Coordinates of C-alpha atoms in Angstrom, one line a residue:
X4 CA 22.0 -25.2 -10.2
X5 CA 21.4 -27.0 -6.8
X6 CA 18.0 -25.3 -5.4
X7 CA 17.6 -25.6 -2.0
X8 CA 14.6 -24.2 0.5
X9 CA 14.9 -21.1 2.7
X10 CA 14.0 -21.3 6.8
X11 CA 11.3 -22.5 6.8
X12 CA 7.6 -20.8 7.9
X13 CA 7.1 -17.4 8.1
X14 CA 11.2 -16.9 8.3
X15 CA 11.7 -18.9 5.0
X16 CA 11.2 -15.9 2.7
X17 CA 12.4 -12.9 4.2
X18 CA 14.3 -10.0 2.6
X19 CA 17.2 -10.1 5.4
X20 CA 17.4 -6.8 6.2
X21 CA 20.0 -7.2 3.7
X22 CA 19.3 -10.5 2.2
X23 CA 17.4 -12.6 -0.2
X24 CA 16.2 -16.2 1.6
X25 CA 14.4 -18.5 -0.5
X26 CA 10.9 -19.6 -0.6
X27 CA 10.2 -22.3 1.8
X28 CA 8.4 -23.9 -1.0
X29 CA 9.8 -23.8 -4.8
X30 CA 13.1 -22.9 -3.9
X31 CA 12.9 -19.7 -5.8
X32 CA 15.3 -17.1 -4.9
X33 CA 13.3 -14.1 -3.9
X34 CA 16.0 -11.6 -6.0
X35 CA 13.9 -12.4 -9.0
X36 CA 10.5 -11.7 -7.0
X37 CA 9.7 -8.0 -6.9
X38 CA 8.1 -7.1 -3.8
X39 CA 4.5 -5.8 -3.8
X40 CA 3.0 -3.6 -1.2
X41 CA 0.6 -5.2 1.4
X42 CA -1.9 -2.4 2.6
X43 CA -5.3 -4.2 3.7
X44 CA -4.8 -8.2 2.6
X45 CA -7.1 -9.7 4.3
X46 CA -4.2 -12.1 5.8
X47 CA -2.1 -9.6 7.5
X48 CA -3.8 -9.9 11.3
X49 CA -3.0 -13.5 10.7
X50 CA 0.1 -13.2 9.4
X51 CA 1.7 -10.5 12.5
X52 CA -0.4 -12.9 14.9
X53 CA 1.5 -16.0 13.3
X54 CA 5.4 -14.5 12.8
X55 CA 4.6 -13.3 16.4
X56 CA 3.6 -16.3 18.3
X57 CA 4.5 -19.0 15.7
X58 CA 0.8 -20.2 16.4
X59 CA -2.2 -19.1 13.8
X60 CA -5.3 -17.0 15.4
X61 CA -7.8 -18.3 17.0
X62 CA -11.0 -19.6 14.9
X63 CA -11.1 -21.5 11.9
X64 CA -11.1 -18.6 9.2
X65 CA -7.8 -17.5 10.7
X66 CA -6.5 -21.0 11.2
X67 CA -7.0 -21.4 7.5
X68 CA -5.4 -18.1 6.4
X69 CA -2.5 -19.1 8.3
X70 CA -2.0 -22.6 6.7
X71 CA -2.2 -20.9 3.5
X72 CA 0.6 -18.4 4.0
X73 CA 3.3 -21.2 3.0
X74 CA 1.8 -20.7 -0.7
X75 CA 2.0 -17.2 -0.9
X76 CA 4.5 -15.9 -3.5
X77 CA 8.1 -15.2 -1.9
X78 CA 8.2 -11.6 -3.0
X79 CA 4.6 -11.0 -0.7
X80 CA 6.6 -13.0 2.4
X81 CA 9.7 -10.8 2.2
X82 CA 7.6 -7.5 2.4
X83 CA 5.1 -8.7 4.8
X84 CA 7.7 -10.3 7.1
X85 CA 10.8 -8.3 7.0
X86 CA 9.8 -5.6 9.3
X87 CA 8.2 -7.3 11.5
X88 CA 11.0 -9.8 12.9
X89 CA 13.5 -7.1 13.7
X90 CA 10.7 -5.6 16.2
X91 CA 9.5 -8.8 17.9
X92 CA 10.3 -9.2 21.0
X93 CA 11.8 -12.7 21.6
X94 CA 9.2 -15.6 22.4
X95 CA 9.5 -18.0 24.8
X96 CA 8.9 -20.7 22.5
X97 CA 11.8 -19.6 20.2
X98 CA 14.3 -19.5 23.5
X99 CA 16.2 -23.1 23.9
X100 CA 16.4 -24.6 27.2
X101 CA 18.6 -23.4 29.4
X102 CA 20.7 -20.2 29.2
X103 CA 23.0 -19.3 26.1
X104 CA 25.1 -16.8 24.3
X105 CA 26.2 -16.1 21.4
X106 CA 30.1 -15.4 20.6
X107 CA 30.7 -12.0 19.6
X108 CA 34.1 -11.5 17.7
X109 CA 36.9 -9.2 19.8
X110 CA 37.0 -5.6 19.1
X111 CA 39.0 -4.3 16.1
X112 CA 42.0 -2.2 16.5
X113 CA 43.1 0.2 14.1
X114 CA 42.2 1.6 10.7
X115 CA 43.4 -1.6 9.1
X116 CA 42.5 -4.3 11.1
X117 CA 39.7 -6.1 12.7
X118 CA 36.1 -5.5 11.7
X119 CA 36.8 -1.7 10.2
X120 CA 39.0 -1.7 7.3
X121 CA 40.5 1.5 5.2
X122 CA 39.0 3.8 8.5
X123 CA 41.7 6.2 8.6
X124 CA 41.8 7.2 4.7
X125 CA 38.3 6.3 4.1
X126 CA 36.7 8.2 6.8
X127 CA 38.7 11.3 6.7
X128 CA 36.7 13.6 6.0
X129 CA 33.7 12.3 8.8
X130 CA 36.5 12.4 11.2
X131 CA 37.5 16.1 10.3
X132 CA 33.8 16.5 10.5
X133 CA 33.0 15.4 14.2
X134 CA 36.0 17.1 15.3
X135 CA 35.3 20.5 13.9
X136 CA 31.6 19.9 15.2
X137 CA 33.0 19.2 19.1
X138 CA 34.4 22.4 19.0
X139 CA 32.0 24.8 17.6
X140 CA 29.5 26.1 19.3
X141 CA 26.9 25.3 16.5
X142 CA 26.7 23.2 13.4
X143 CA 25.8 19.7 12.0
X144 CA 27.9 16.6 10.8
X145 CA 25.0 14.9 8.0
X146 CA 25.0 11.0 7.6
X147 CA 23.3 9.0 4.9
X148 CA 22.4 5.4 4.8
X149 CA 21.3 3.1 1.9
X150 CA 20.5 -0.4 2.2
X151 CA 18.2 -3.4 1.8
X152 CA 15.8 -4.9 4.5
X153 CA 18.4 -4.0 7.2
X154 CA 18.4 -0.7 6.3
X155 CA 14.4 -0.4 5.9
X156 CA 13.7 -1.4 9.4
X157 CA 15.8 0.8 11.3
X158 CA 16.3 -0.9 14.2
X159 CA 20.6 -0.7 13.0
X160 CA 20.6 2.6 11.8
X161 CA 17.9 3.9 14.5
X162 CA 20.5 2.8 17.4
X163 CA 23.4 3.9 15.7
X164 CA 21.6 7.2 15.4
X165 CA 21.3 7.2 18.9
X166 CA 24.5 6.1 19.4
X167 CA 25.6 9.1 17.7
X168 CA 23.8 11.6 18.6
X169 CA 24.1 11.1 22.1
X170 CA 27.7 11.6 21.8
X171 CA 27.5 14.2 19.6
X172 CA 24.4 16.6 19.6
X173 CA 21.0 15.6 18.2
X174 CA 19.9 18.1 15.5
X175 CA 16.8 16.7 14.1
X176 CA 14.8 13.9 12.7
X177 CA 16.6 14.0 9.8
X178 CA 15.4 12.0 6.1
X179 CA 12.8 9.5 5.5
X180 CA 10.8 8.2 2.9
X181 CA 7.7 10.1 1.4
X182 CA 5.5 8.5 3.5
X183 CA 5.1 4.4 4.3
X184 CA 7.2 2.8 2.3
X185 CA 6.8 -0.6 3.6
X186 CA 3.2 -1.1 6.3
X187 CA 4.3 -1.4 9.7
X188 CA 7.9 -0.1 9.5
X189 CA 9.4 1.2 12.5
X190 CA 10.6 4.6 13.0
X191 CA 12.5 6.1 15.4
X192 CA 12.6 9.6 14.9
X193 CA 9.0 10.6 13.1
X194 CA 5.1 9.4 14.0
X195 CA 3.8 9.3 10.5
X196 CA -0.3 10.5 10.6
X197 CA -2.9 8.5 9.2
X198 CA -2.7 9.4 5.1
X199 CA -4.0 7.9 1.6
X200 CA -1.3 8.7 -0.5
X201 CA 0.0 6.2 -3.1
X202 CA 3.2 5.1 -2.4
X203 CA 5.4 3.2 -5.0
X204 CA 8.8 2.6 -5.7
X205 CA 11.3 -0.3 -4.5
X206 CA 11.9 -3.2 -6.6
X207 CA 9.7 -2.0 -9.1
X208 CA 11.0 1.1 -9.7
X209 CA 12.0 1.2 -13.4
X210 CA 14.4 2.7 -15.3
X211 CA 13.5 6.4 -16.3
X212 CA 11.0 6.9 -13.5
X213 CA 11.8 9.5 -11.0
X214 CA 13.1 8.2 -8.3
X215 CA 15.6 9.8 -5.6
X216 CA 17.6 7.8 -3.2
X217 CA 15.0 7.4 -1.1
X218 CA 13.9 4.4 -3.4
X219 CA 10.4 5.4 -3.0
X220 CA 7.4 8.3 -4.6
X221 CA 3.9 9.0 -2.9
X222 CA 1.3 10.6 -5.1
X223 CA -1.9 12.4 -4.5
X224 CA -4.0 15.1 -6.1
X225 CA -6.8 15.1 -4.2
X226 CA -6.9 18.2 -1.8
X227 CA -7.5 17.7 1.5
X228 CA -5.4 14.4 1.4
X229 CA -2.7 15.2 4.2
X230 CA 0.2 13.5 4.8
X231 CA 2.0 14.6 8.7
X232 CA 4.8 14.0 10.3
X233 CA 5.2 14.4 13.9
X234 CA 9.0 14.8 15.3
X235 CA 9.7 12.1 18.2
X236 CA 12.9 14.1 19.5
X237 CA 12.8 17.0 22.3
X238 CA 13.7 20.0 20.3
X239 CA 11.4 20.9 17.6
X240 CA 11.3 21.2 13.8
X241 CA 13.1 24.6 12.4
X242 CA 13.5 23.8 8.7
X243 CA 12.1 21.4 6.0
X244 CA 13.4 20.1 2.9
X245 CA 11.6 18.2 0.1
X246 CA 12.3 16.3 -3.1
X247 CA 9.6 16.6 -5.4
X248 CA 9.4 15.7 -8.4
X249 CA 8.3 18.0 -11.1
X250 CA 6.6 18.1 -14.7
X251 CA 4.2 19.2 -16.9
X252 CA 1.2 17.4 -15.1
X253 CA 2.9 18.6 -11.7
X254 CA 0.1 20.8 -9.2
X255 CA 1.0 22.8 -6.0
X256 CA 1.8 21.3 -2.9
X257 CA 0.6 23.4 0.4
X258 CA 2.9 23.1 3.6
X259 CA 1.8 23.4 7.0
X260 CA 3.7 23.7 10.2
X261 CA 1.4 22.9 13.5
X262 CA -1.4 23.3 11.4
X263 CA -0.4 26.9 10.2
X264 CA 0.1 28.1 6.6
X265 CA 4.0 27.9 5.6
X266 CA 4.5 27.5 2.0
X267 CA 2.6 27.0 -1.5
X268 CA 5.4 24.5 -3.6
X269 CA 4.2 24.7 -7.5
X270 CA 5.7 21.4 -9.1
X271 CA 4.6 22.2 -12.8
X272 CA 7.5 22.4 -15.0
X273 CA 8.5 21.7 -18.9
X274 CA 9.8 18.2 -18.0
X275 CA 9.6 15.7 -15.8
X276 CA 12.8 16.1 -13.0
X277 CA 13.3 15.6 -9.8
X278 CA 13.4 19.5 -7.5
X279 CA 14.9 19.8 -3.9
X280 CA 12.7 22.6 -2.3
X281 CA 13.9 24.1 1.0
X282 CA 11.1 25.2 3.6
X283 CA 12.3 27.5 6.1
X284 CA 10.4 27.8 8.9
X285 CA 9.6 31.3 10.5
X286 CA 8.3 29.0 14.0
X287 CA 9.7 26.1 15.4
X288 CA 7.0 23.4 15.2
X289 CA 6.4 20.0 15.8
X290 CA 3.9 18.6 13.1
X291 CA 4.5 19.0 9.4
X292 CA 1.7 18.7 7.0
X293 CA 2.1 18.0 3.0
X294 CA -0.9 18.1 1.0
X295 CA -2.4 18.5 -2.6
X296 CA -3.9 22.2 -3.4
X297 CA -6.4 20.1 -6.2
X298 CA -4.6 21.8 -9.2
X299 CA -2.9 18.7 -10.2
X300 CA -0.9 15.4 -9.6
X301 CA 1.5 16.3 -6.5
X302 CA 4.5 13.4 -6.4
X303 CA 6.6 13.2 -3.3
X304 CA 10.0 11.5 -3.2
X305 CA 11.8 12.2 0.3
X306 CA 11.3 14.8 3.4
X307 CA 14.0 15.5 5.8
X308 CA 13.1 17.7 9.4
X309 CA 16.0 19.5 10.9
X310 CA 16.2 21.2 14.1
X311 CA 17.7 23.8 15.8
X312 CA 20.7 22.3 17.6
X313 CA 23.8 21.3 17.1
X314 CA 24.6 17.6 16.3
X315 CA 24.3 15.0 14.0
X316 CA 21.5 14.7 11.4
X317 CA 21.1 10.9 10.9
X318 CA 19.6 9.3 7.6
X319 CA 18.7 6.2 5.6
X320 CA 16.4 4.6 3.1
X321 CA 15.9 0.8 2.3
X322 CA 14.8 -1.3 -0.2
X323 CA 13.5 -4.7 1.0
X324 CA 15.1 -7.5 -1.6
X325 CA 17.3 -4.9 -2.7
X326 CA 20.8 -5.7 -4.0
X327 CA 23.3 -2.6 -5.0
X328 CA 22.4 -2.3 -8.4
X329 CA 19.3 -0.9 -7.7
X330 CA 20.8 2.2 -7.6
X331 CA 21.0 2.1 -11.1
X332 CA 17.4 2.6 -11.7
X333 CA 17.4 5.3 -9.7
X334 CA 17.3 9.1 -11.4
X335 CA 20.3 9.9 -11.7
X336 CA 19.5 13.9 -11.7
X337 CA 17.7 13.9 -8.9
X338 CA 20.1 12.0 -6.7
X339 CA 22.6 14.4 -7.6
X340 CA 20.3 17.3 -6.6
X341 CA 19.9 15.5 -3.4
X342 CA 23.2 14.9 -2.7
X343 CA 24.5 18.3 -3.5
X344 CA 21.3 19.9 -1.1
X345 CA 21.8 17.4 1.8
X346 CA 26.4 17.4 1.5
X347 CA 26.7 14.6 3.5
X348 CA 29.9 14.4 5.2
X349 CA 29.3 10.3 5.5
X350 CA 27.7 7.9 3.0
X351 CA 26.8 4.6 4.6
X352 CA 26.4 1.5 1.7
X353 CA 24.5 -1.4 3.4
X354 CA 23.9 -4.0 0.6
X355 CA 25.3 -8.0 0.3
X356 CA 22.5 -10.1 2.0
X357 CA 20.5 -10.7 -1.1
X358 CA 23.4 -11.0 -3.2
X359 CA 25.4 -13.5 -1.5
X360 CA 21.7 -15.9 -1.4
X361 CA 21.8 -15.9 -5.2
X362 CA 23.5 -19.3 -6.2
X363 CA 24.0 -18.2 -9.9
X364 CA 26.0 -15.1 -9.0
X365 CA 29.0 -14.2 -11.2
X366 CA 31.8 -12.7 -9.4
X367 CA 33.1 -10.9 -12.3
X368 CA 29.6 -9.4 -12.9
X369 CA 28.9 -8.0 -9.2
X370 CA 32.8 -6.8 -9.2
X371 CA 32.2 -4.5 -12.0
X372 CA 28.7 -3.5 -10.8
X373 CA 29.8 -2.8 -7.6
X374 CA 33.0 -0.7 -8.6
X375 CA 30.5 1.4 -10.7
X376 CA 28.4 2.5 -8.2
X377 CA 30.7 3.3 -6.0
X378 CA 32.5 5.4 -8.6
X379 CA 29.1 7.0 -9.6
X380 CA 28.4 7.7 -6.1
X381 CA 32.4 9.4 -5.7
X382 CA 31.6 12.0 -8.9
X383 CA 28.0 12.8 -7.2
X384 CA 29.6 13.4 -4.0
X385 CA 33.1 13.9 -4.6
X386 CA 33.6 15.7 -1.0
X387 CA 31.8 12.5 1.6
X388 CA 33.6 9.7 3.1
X389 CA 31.8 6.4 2.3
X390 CA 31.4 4.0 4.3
X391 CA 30.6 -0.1 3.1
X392 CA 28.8 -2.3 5.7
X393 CA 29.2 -5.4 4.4
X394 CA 26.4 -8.4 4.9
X395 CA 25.9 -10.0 8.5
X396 CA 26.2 -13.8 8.1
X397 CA 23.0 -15.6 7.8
X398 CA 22.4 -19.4 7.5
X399 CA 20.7 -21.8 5.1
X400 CA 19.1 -25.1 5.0
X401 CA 19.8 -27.8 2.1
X402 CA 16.3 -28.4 -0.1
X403 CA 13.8 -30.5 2.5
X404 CA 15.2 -29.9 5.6
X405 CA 12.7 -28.9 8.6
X406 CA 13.7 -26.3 10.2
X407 CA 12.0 -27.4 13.1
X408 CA 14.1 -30.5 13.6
X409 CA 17.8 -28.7 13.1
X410 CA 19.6 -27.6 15.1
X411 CA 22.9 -27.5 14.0
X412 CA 24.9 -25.2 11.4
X413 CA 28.3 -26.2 9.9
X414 CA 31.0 -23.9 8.2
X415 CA 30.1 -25.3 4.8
X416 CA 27.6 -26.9 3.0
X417 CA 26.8 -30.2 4.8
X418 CA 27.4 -33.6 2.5
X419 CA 24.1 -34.4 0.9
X420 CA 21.8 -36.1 2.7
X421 CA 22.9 -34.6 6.2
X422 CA 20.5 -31.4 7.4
X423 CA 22.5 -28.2 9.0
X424 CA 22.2 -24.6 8.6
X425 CA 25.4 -23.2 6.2
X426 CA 26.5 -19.7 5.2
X427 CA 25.8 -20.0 1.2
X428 CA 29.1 -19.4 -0.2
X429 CA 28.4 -16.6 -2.3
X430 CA 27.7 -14.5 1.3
X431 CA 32.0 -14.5 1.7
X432 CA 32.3 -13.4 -1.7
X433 CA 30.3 -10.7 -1.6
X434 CA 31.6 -9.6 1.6
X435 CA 35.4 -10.0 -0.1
X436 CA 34.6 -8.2 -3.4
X437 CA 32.7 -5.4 -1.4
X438 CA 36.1 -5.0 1.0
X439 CA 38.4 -5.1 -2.0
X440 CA 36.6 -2.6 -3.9
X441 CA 35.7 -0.4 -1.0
X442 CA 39.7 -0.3 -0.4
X443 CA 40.1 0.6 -4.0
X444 CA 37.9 3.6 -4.5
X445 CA 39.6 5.1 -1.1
X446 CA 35.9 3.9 1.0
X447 CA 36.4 2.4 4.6
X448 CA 35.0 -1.2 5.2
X449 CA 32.8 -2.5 7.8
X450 CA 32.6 -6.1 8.4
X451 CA 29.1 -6.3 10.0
X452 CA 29.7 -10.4 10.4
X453 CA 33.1 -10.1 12.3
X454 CA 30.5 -9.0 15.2
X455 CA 28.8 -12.2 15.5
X456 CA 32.5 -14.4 15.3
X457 CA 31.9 -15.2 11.6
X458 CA 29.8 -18.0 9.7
X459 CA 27.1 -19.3 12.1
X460 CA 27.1 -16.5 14.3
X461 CA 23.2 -16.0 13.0
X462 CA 22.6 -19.5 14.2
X463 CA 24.4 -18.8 17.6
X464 CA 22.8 -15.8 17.9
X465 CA 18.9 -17.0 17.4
X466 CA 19.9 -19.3 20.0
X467 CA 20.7 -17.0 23.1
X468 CA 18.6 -16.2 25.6
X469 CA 16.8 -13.7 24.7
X470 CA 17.3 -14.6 21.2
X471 CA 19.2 -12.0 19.2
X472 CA 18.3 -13.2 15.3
X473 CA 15.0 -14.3 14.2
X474 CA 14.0 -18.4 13.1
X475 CA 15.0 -17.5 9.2
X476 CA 18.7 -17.1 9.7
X477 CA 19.0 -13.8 8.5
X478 CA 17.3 -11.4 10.1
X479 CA 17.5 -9.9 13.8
X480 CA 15.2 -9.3 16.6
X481 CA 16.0 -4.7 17.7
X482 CA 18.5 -6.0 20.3
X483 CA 20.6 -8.5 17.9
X484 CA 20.4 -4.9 15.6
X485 CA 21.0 -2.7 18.4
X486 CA 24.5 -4.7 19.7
X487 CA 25.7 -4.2 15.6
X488 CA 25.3 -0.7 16.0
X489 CA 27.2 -0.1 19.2
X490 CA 29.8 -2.6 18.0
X491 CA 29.8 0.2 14.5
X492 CA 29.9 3.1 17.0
X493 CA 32.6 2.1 19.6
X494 CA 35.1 1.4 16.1
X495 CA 34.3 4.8 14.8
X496 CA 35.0 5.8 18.3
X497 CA 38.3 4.1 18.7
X498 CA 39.5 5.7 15.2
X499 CA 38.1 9.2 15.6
X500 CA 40.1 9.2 19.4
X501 CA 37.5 11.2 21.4
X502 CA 37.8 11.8 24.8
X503 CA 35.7 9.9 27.0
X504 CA 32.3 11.7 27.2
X505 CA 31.3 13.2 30.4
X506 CA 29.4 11.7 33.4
X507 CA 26.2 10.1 32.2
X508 CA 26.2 10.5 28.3
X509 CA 26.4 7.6 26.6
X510 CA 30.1 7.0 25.3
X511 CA 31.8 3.9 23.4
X512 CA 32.3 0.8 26.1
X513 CA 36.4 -0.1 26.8
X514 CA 37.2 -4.0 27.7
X515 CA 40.0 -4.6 29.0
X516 CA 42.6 -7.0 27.0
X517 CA 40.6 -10.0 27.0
X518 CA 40.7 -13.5 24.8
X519 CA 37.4 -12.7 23.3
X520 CA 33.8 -11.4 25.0
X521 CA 30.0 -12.7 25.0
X522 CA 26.7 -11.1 25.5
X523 CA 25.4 -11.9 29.1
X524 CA 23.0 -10.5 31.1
X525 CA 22.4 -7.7 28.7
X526 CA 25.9 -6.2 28.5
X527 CA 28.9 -7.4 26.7
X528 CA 31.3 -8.9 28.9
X529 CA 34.9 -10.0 28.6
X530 CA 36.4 -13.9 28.4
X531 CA 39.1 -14.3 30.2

């Protein structure tokens, strides 16, 4: 197998929101490397400092921890880095003289056509859903999303949240993970307190544990140790629901609401499972506190905060590195539990980017993985639409090329010997097998790279002004994220038919017919 280098510095390595790059170093692909969590290295000031500025601190301790972060193993890189790209804001020394933008593909038409694909039969039940919710005076349409890196940062599923709800109603914070799940995360609809919990999971979850959809489990049993989460929306919290998981080592979990007494939740039981508790509560509140009573190990697997209006409730858990056989590892039980509690009306897949960078992957192989969970996740949840997002395009280099002196990206691999970023060829056939099989099972299809005008759109896109994607190729700064999202929002839009919101809600935007369109001046714009 031909091994080639990632981008290089501190993009070589990163998990693409949905993808697997390769270390700038060894050429390893990082879907081997598990990622480990990254609390207190002593690196990580100069590591934000050095992704930020693309310039080590000052001094000469820092200047050495920066020249050492090429070494460090690509599965530290992709959960150190990840994060942190979609949220920085673009520098000037990453912007290339003079002004440009990025193509951005036309907008689709139809169920059939363009970027959404199976929309009409696939999305059936969603549609139904926002329709009935337009017209009642009360109720909630519930979406969940699971993904890689693109996922985990939010910035795409936090704008099309917004997106949503702003056309719709906003009825709560919705799900997260139990706690961190990755260190400096963004999120856009809870402020999670200071807390000491151990929080495990990803990657290295193994077969067996137990492990909801969330991907993740925070353990404590010291009391005292409190884990909050403070709602970022208007209304406040009305009702809480928790996975837990339970077993015979399981103590009580005490549950506060704005620092008042809700709920004692005992979690010892004759074998180990995963339990959805719901929490009621009698006060609407803004703060909820989870912590430990001292009578045992208290394990934590997902929280999700509702509210009192009507609206949708948005969402979605990711797995830096992850691919979509994760899910296997998962418990099955308890995923079922959570399903059946939460009866989502949309299921959102987001997986691809770390498939389509592994050179030795079989077709055949991720066909028939891919078919199986999406027929594991139609008997779970026989009544949801599902929805498959499939990868963004993102760029690589051929082994020894500086990133610093290419500029170009071609189509296809470049002849060897010649230096250009290229989609890596197993990208479109991941993106092909996911729409085929999507089709199959009666899901809807998403093609998330159809936004950016195809291969090299990454490359185009780092390249505007402000940049839209980060240096390594695969992952994007919140506004490359954010422009994803609307283009997601204004196709469900155009399929679900809705009248044009009224006067100063946010609504999908209508071109006129137009050859293509380009981001400019921050708004899409038409080409005539």
């Amino acid at each position: 197998m031909d091994r080639e280098s990632g981008p290089s510095g501190a993009a070589a390595a990163v998990e693409p929101a949905v993808t697997r790059v390769r270390h700038p170093r060894d050429g390893r692909g990082c879907w081997n490397r598990p990622s480990r969590m990254f609390a207190a290295q002593p690196w990580m000031p100069t590591l934000i400092n050095f992704l930020h500025t693309g310039r080590p601190a000052h001094g000469s301790a820092s200047a050495c921890a920066a020249g050492k972060l090429a070494g460090l193993p690509a599965g530290l890189w992709a959960v150190a880095a990840v994060a942190l790209f979609a949220a920085l804001p673009a520098h000037a020394a990453d912007r290339p003289s003079g002004s440009r933008t990025p193509p951005v593909a036309e907008k689709g038409h139809g169920q059939d056509t363009g970027r959404l694909a199976g929309g009409q039969r696939g999305l059936a039940t969603f549609m139904a859903a926002l329709t009935k919710l337009e017209r009642a005076p009360r109720g909630t349409v519930q979406i969940l999303q699971i993904g890689d890196s693109h996922t985990a940062g939010n910035h795409f599923s936090g704008a099309l949240r917004t997106l949503l709800q702003g056309r719709f109603g906003d009825a709560g914070p919705g799900g997260f993970p139990p706690g961190p799940s990755y260190k400096g995360l963004y999120s856009p609809t809870v402020t999670l307190g200071p807390q000491s919990w151990t929080v495990s999971g990803g990657l290295e979850v193994k077969s067996g544990d137990i492990v909801g959809f969330s991907g993740f489990q925070a353990t404590s049993a010291q009391p005292g140790n409190a884990l909050s989460f403070e709602s970022k929306g208007d209304a406040p919290v009305t009702a809480v629901s928790l996975t837990l998981a339970a077993g015979p080592a399981g103590g009580t979990l005490l549950v506060e609401a704005d620092g008042k007494p809700v709920r004692s939740v005992p979690t010892k039981g004759p074998r180990e499972t995963g339990v959805v508790v719901p929490v009621p509560l009698a006060q609407p509140a803004r703060t909820i506190t989870l912590s430990p009573k001292g009578d045992g190990r208290v394990t934590l697997l997902r929280v999700s905060l509702k509210g009192g209006n009507k609206g949708i409730l948005y969402e979605s858990h990711g797995v830096i590195g992850a691919t979509a056989t994760l899910m296997r590892r998962w418990h099955e039980p308890t995923v079922a539990a959570e399903l059946q509690a939460l009866r989502p009306e949309l299921i959102i897949l987001a997986f691809g980017t770390n498939e389509g960078f592994n050179a030795s992957l079989s077709a055949d192989d991720y066909r028939t993985a891919f078919r199986e969970r999406l027929a594991v996740l139609r008997r779970q949840a026989p009544w949801a639409s599902i929805l498959v997002i499939g990868p963004p395009d993102a760029n690589r280099l051929p082994k020894g090329c500086p990133p610093e002196a290419t500029a170009s990206c071609a189509s296809v691999r470049p002849q060897s010997g010649s230096c250009a970023w290229y989609p890596p060829p197993e990208l479109a056939t991941v993106r092909t097998i996911q729409r085929s099989e999507a089709l199959s099972a009666g899901a809807a299809f998403w093609d998330w790279s159809a936004v950016m005008g195809g291969a090299c759109g990454t490359h185009d896109w780092g390249k505007a002004t402000p940049a839209l994607a980060a240096p390594d190729h695969v992952h994007f700064r919140a506004e490359g994220y954010r422009m994803a999202a609307e283009a997601l929002f204004n196709d469900i839009m155009e399929l679900h038919q809705a009248p044009p919101p009224a006067r100063g809600k946010p609504g999908p935007i209508r071109l006129p017919d137009c050859r293509g369109t380009v981001y400019l001046n921050g708004s899409i714009q038409c080409l005539r």
